[in-house]
Amino acid sequence: MPHLDKLAAALIVIAVVVGFVAPRDRHGGAEPRANAPAAGGAAVHAGASRTAAAVPRKQPQKKKAPPFNMAKAAAAARAAGANELGMVPILMIHRVMAKPQVSLDRSTKDLYDEFTGMAKQGYVPITAAEFVKGQIDIPAGRHPVVLTFDDGSITHADFDGAGNPKPDTAIGVIQRVAKENPGFRPVATFFVNRDPFYGGSKPGVETMRWLVRNGFEIANHTTNHKDMRTMSHEEVAKEIGTDEQMIESATGKPATTFAFPFGSLSEAHLDWAQHGTKPVPWNFTGMFLAGWKPADSPYASSFDPRQIPRIRDKEKIKEDDCKQYCSTAWLEWLAKNPDKRYTSDGNPATIAFPQDKMIYLYTRYKEWACPY
């Protein structure tokens, strides 16, 4: 895309107009998610019930840029085997322990081995917030992965006497893998409940602040981790609103993503969960489920930012059909089916994919399409 100030301004105006007149999304009849990540453009919120999935990934350039060459971009995308309409694994991880005690626990060694294996396969971590906003700015030929940790366990983040992450914690493992594998970003999303990181060497508030300062995301997981499917509107608001208040008090900014404690919910519960005003306002751009498959690309027509699937992080065991639906199985499947996996073209100004996948592109993003 050209990085010219006048053209960028024109694109913004067009995007705003489209936001008012565009037809309703065929997926549930909701408004379109958001305007696409225009090169050099600016964020434009497009709708109400299904919130912005992708926003500009590159800020306007101060100096004049050479004209954008689509043919050259397409050739580069082809060389990288780019498919930015492919699926993205979002791992759902609970406690991390040297010796797991229950089935949802993950051993420190298994987590290290899995993350190292992903690094060798070209995966680059991004946060949940970056994913739902379409801010997937990773090198050509690489694949995004979202590492999410539920419940704010002390096994996720704790520190030694010098204030450094303990090596057997989740952040210790992530930082070690990143150090050993340049390009593996040390970022993750922590969906927290009340009293997060309780029992650690730092108060939970200080741990959350440390995480935010170091590039990690703190996100909402309700206050008490109760099943919301039978809750009233008032009960849902209390569970989410009090957790949001705690997060904002600690980090100084609102959470932009949310993970349901259990299962999928009714349309009404989705509405109640996404927006609220008491005791503090919240407006989530992405809401995550508890399982079962890789997520669709945020640029795909099938993407629903209110019901984003995650994958249970576990080896191939019989329980919960992990032989087919947990992280080890899905990562193997994606490796065997690279045409189904999100692969970056390395250019944050375009959405690149093979020509025959054009039918899967969400129509709002056609201006940024780079088929080859």
XYZ file of C-alpha atoms in Angstrom:
372
model
C 0.000 0.000 0.000
C 1.328 3.494 -0.650
C 2.375 5.307 2.491
C 1.243 8.739 1.330
C -0.389 11.077 3.812
C -3.170 12.147 1.452
C -4.013 8.616 0.418
C -3.990 7.464 4.032
C -6.383 10.252 4.957
C -8.649 9.314 2.062
C -8.664 5.702 3.174
C -9.683 6.731 6.672
C -12.612 8.780 5.348
C -13.724 5.899 3.125
C -13.428 3.484 6.035
C -15.594 5.680 8.231
C -18.248 5.973 5.535
C -18.205 2.209 4.962
C -18.592 1.680 8.698
C -21.960 3.473 8.536
C -23.338 2.007 5.340
C -21.863 -1.498 5.104
C -24.353 -4.387 5.129
C -24.788 -6.390 8.312
C -22.523 -9.395 8.866
C -24.131 -12.641 7.722
C -22.747 -14.349 10.843
C -25.506 -13.827 13.381
C -26.709 -10.583 11.805
C -24.280 -8.449 13.798
C -22.475 -5.365 12.603
C -19.152 -5.846 10.768
C -16.272 -6.371 13.141
C -13.983 -3.470 12.177
C -12.120 -1.819 9.414
C -9.100 -3.595 8.046
C -5.475 -2.924 8.937
C -4.770 -0.334 6.302
C -1.152 0.396 5.633
C -0.490 3.760 7.163
C -4.140 4.023 8.209
C -5.738 4.769 11.550
C -8.046 2.748 13.765
C -11.725 3.140 12.932
C -14.294 1.393 15.096
C -17.001 -0.018 12.876
C -19.698 -1.525 14.968
C -21.479 -2.607 18.053
C -22.095 -6.217 19.009
C -19.182 -7.919 17.289
C -16.255 -5.715 18.100
C -13.190 -4.722 16.110
C -11.211 -7.783 15.137
C -8.476 -6.049 13.194
C -7.122 -2.538 13.368
C -4.222 -0.799 11.654
C -0.978 -2.599 12.222
C 1.328 0.172 11.004
C 1.280 3.855 11.915
C 1.556 6.598 9.283
C 5.062 7.186 8.009
C 6.571 10.624 8.589
C 8.515 10.627 5.364
C 7.486 9.886 1.815
C 7.532 6.192 0.919
C 7.994 4.706 -2.547
C 4.833 3.558 -4.368
C 3.532 0.191 -3.214
C 4.272 -2.603 -5.678
C 1.558 -5.282 -5.435
C 3.282 -7.602 -7.903
C 6.472 -7.491 -5.841
C 4.503 -8.057 -2.615
C 2.680 -11.018 -4.142
C 5.969 -12.538 -5.307
C 7.406 -12.173 -1.806
C 4.268 -13.721 -0.313
C 4.530 -16.668 -2.684
C 8.180 -17.183 -1.767
C 7.251 -17.235 1.911
C 4.340 -19.624 1.354
C 2.149 -17.025 3.037
C -1.395 -17.816 4.088
C -2.747 -15.143 6.408
C -6.199 -16.711 6.276
C -4.884 -19.855 7.952
C -5.623 -21.155 11.455
C -3.827 -19.977 14.597
C -3.248 -22.216 17.649
C -4.266 -20.551 20.914
C -3.025 -22.659 23.816
C -4.984 -22.809 27.083
C -2.612 -23.560 29.965
C -3.354 -23.921 33.666
C -0.822 -24.673 36.424
C 2.816 -25.298 35.529
C 4.529 -27.654 37.979
C 7.634 -29.812 38.233
C 5.340 -32.694 39.211
C 1.764 -32.236 37.957
C -0.933 -33.095 40.490
C -4.116 -33.026 38.414
C -4.860 -33.592 34.751
C -4.967 -29.892 33.824
C -1.459 -29.313 35.216
C 1.466 -29.114 32.798
C 4.967 -30.115 33.812
C 7.713 -27.521 33.525
C 9.717 -29.893 31.336
C 6.807 -30.630 28.996
C 6.089 -26.910 28.646
C 9.735 -26.152 27.873
C 9.918 -28.992 25.327
C 6.668 -27.908 23.660
C 7.649 -24.237 23.410
C 11.107 -25.157 22.125
C 9.520 -27.392 19.507
C 7.216 -24.577 18.407
C 10.169 -22.202 18.145
C 11.966 -24.708 15.896
C 8.846 -24.946 13.711
C 8.780 -21.173 13.242
C 6.056 -20.172 15.691
C 6.171 -16.649 17.132
C 4.068 -15.800 20.220
C 1.665 -12.867 20.124
C -0.810 -11.779 22.801
C -4.547 -12.414 22.710
C -5.098 -8.665 22.281
C -2.721 -8.531 19.308
C -4.489 -11.489 17.730
C -8.021 -10.094 17.896
C -6.838 -6.684 16.662
C -5.053 -8.240 13.696
C -1.688 -6.927 14.899
C 0.220 -9.967 13.645
C 3.519 -8.382 12.695
C 5.924 -11.336 12.476
C 8.642 -12.322 9.978
C 7.864 -13.907 6.624
C 7.358 -17.651 6.759
C 6.609 -17.654 10.506
C 3.394 -18.664 12.255
C 1.635 -16.865 15.141
C 0.759 -18.708 18.341
C -1.093 -17.309 21.367
C -0.009 -18.585 24.794
C -2.783 -18.102 27.360
C -2.603 -18.977 31.060
C -5.772 -19.248 33.129
C -6.535 -18.379 36.767
C -3.474 -16.306 37.798
C -1.557 -19.148 39.446
C 1.658 -18.566 41.379
C 3.133 -21.197 39.045
C 2.731 -18.707 36.193
C 4.707 -15.831 37.669
C 6.895 -15.710 40.760
C 10.314 -14.237 41.509
C 13.549 -15.058 43.315
C 15.293 -12.893 45.901
C 16.881 -10.779 43.164
C 13.509 -10.071 41.564
C 14.070 -12.331 38.552
C 11.435 -14.814 37.323
C 11.869 -18.228 38.883
C 12.993 -20.694 36.185
C 10.243 -23.218 36.934
C 7.420 -20.705 36.397
C 5.623 -20.094 33.109
C 7.357 -16.756 32.542
C 10.697 -18.362 33.436
C 10.151 -21.042 30.792
C 9.002 -18.507 28.176
C 12.013 -16.273 28.752
C 14.402 -19.222 28.609
C 12.972 -20.457 25.299
C 13.090 -16.907 23.903
C 16.732 -16.530 24.914
C 17.674 -19.850 23.331
C 15.608 -19.227 20.193
C 15.868 -15.660 18.859
C 12.578 -14.680 17.242
C 10.434 -16.472 19.825
C 8.854 -13.435 21.484
C 8.609 -13.667 25.302
C 4.933 -12.658 25.493
C 1.754 -14.326 26.718
C -1.723 -13.517 28.039
C -2.745 -14.172 31.643
C -6.486 -14.492 32.285
C -6.788 -13.733 35.990
C -9.377 -14.124 38.754
C -9.460 -12.601 42.243
C -6.196 -12.567 44.244
C -4.009 -13.388 41.232
C -0.582 -14.930 41.875
C -1.514 -15.347 45.545
C 1.288 -16.627 47.766
C 4.104 -15.349 45.599
C 7.168 -13.374 46.596
C 5.442 -10.195 45.376
C 1.869 -9.041 46.006
C -0.385 -9.902 43.080
C -0.726 -6.225 42.170
C 3.049 -5.880 41.778
C 3.265 -9.089 39.762
C 0.611 -7.832 37.341
C 2.458 -4.546 36.958
C 5.724 -6.394 36.293
C 4.031 -8.512 33.631
C 2.560 -5.497 31.849
C 5.913 -3.643 31.955
C 7.568 -6.656 30.358
C 5.174 -7.041 27.439
C 2.718 -9.567 28.838
C -1.055 -9.082 28.777
C -3.357 -9.164 31.801
C -6.921 -10.119 30.845
C -10.285 -10.783 32.482
C -11.405 -14.269 33.609
C -14.171 -13.249 36.100
C -13.724 -12.764 39.832
C -14.769 -16.171 41.146
C -14.459 -18.491 38.116
C -18.114 -19.542 38.295
C -20.184 -21.086 35.523
C -21.900 -18.123 33.872
C -24.388 -20.114 31.814
C -27.105 -19.941 34.471
C -26.348 -16.427 35.712
C -28.581 -13.382 35.442
C -27.420 -10.193 33.749
C -26.691 -8.655 37.143
C -24.649 -11.665 38.266
C -22.605 -11.676 35.038
C -21.889 -7.968 35.438
C -20.721 -8.448 39.005
C -18.379 -11.324 38.111
C -16.777 -9.469 35.218
C -17.019 -5.920 36.541
C -15.303 -6.589 39.874
C -12.480 -8.459 38.127
C -12.141 -5.580 35.668
C -11.982 -3.100 38.517
C -9.172 -5.111 40.124
C -7.210 -5.272 36.859
C -7.558 -1.558 36.146
C -6.537 -0.637 39.684
C -3.394 -2.739 39.343
C -2.317 -2.003 35.765
C -3.836 1.422 35.116
C -5.650 0.282 31.976
C -8.679 -1.861 31.102
C -8.496 -5.452 29.927
C -9.325 -5.808 26.238
C -9.831 -9.585 26.147
C -11.823 -12.058 28.227
C -11.932 -15.843 28.722
C -15.095 -17.666 29.781
C -14.586 -19.926 32.806
C -16.709 -22.740 31.322
C -18.233 -23.625 27.979
C -20.070 -21.542 25.429
C -22.978 -19.261 26.310
C -26.263 -18.041 24.919
C -26.469 -14.972 22.700
C -27.738 -12.943 25.653
C -24.855 -14.043 27.860
C -22.394 -13.150 25.095
C -23.870 -9.639 24.975
C -23.779 -9.287 28.772
C -20.175 -10.472 28.910
C -18.838 -8.280 26.116
C -20.031 -4.887 27.376
C -20.739 -3.478 30.814
C -20.612 -0.352 32.926
C -20.504 -1.284 36.638
C -18.506 -0.970 38.782
C -16.260 0.159 35.884
C -16.928 0.144 32.130
C -15.576 -2.668 29.956
C -15.767 -3.450 26.254
C -13.902 -6.568 25.164
C -12.547 -6.811 21.620
C -12.172 -10.581 21.900
C -13.699 -13.330 24.055
C -12.173 -16.795 24.327
C -13.665 -20.235 24.923
C -12.243 -23.236 26.748
C -11.325 -25.513 23.881
C -11.214 -27.465 21.166
C -9.511 -26.390 17.937
C -7.226 -23.734 16.433
C -8.814 -20.349 15.843
C -9.704 -18.929 12.450
C -7.665 -16.009 11.176
C -8.993 -12.630 12.341
C -9.209 -11.721 8.637
C -11.399 -14.709 7.709
C -15.144 -14.395 7.157
C -15.667 -17.253 9.630
C -13.926 -15.455 12.520
C -16.177 -14.630 15.478
C -14.399 -12.375 18.014
C -16.955 -13.248 20.687
C -16.352 -17.016 20.564
C -12.690 -17.703 19.875
C -11.685 -21.333 20.441
C -8.583 -22.367 22.328
C -6.694 -25.659 22.597
C -6.089 -27.433 25.886
C -2.329 -27.654 26.386
C -1.642 -31.356 26.843
C 0.087 -34.338 25.319
C -1.842 -37.040 23.455
C -3.733 -38.811 26.257
C -7.139 -40.527 26.274
C -8.739 -38.045 28.664
C -10.948 -35.433 26.971
C -9.962 -36.983 23.652
C -6.549 -35.309 23.848
C -5.284 -37.753 21.245
C -7.133 -35.589 18.751
C -8.061 -32.268 20.353
C -5.211 -31.126 22.647
C -2.098 -29.135 21.805
C 0.307 -31.936 20.855
C -2.209 -33.455 18.450
C -3.206 -30.140 16.869
C 0.372 -28.917 16.431
C 1.200 -32.185 14.689
C -1.889 -31.796 12.472
C -0.960 -28.239 11.498
C 2.584 -29.355 10.658
C 1.168 -32.057 8.379
C -1.333 -29.631 6.824
C 0.659 -26.421 6.275
C -1.951 -25.097 3.848
C -4.358 -24.831 6.795
C -1.932 -22.944 9.059
C -1.456 -19.171 9.257
C 1.865 -18.243 7.652
C 2.990 -14.625 7.547
C 4.209 -12.754 4.473
C 6.284 -10.490 6.729
C 4.448 -7.402 5.484
C 2.073 -5.845 8.067
C 0.535 -3.673 5.326
C -1.036 -6.598 3.424
C -3.098 -9.738 3.991
C -1.485 -12.368 1.770
C -2.824 -15.794 0.755
C -3.077 -18.122 -2.264
C -5.534 -16.943 -4.904
C -7.913 -19.874 -4.355
C -8.500 -18.796 -0.737
C -9.946 -15.416 -1.704
C -13.451 -16.732 -0.945
C -12.533 -17.028 2.756
C -11.502 -13.386 3.170
C -13.825 -11.193 5.200
C -15.104 -8.688 2.646
C -14.128 -5.632 4.702
C -10.462 -6.470 4.078
C -10.427 -6.693 0.277
C -8.474 -3.445 -0.033
C -5.584 -5.068 1.836
C -5.727 -8.422 0.083
C -2.561 -9.666 -1.596
C -3.529 -12.919 -3.363
C -0.910 -14.740 -5.395
